[in-house]
CSV table of C-alpha atoms in Angstrom, one decimal:
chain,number,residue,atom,x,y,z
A,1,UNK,CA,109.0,114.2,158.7
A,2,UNK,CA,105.5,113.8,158.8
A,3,UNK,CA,104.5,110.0,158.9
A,4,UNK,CA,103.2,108.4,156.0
A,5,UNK,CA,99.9,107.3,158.3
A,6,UNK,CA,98.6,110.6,158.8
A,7,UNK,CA,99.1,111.3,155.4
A,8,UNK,CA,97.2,107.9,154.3
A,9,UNK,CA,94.2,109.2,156.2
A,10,UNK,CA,93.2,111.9,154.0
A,11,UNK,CA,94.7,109.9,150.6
A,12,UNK,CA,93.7,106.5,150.8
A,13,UNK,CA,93.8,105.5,147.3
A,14,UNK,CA,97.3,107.0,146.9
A,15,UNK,CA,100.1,104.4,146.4
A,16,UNK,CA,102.7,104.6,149.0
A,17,UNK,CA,105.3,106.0,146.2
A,18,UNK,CA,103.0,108.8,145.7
A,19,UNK,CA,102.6,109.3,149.5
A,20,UNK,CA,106.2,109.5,149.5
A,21,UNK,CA,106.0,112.6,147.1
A,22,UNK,CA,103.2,114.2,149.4
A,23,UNK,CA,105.6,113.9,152.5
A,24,UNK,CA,108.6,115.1,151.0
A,25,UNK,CA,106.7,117.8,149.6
A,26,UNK,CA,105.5,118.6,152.8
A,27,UNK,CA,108.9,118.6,154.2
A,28,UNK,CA,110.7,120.9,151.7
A,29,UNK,CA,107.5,123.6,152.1
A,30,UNK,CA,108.3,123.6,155.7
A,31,UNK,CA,111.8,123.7,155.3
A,32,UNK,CA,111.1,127.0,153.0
A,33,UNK,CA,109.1,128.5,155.6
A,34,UNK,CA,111.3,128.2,158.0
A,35,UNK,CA,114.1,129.5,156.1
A,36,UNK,CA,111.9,132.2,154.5
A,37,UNK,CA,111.3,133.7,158.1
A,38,UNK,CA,114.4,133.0,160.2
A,39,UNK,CA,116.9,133.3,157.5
A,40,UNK,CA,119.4,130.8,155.6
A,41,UNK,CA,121.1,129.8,158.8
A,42,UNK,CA,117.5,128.3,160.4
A,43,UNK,CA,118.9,124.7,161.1
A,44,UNK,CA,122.2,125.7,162.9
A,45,UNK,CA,120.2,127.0,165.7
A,46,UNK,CA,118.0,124.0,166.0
A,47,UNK,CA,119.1,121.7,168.5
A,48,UNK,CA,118.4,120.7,172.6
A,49,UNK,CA,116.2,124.0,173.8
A,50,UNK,CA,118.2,126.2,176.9
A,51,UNK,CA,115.6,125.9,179.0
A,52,UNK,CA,117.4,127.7,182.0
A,53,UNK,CA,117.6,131.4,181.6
A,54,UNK,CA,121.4,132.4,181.7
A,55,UNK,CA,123.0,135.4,181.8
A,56,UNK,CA,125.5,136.6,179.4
């Protein structure tokens, strides 16, 4: 999630429950995104990158 401190630069009047709001907002938009473009399935495939290429 995106920490509440980079958020409280660009709100610094915001109370810290309505930062809360902002970040979980910001967190179920990207959650949408992803699932909008790589399907329903998007966090089963997120996990330790293969960096080595293998052959099937």
């Amino acid at each position: 999630m995106l920490p509440l401190d980079v958020i409280r630069k660009y709100y610094l009047d915001l109370s810290d429950e309505d930062l809360k709001k902002i970040q979980e907002f910001v967190y179920l938009l990207c959650c949408g995104l992803m699932q909008y473009f790589y399907g329903p399935d998007w966090e089963e495939d997120i996990g330790d990158p293969d960096l080595e290429n293998k052959e099937d």
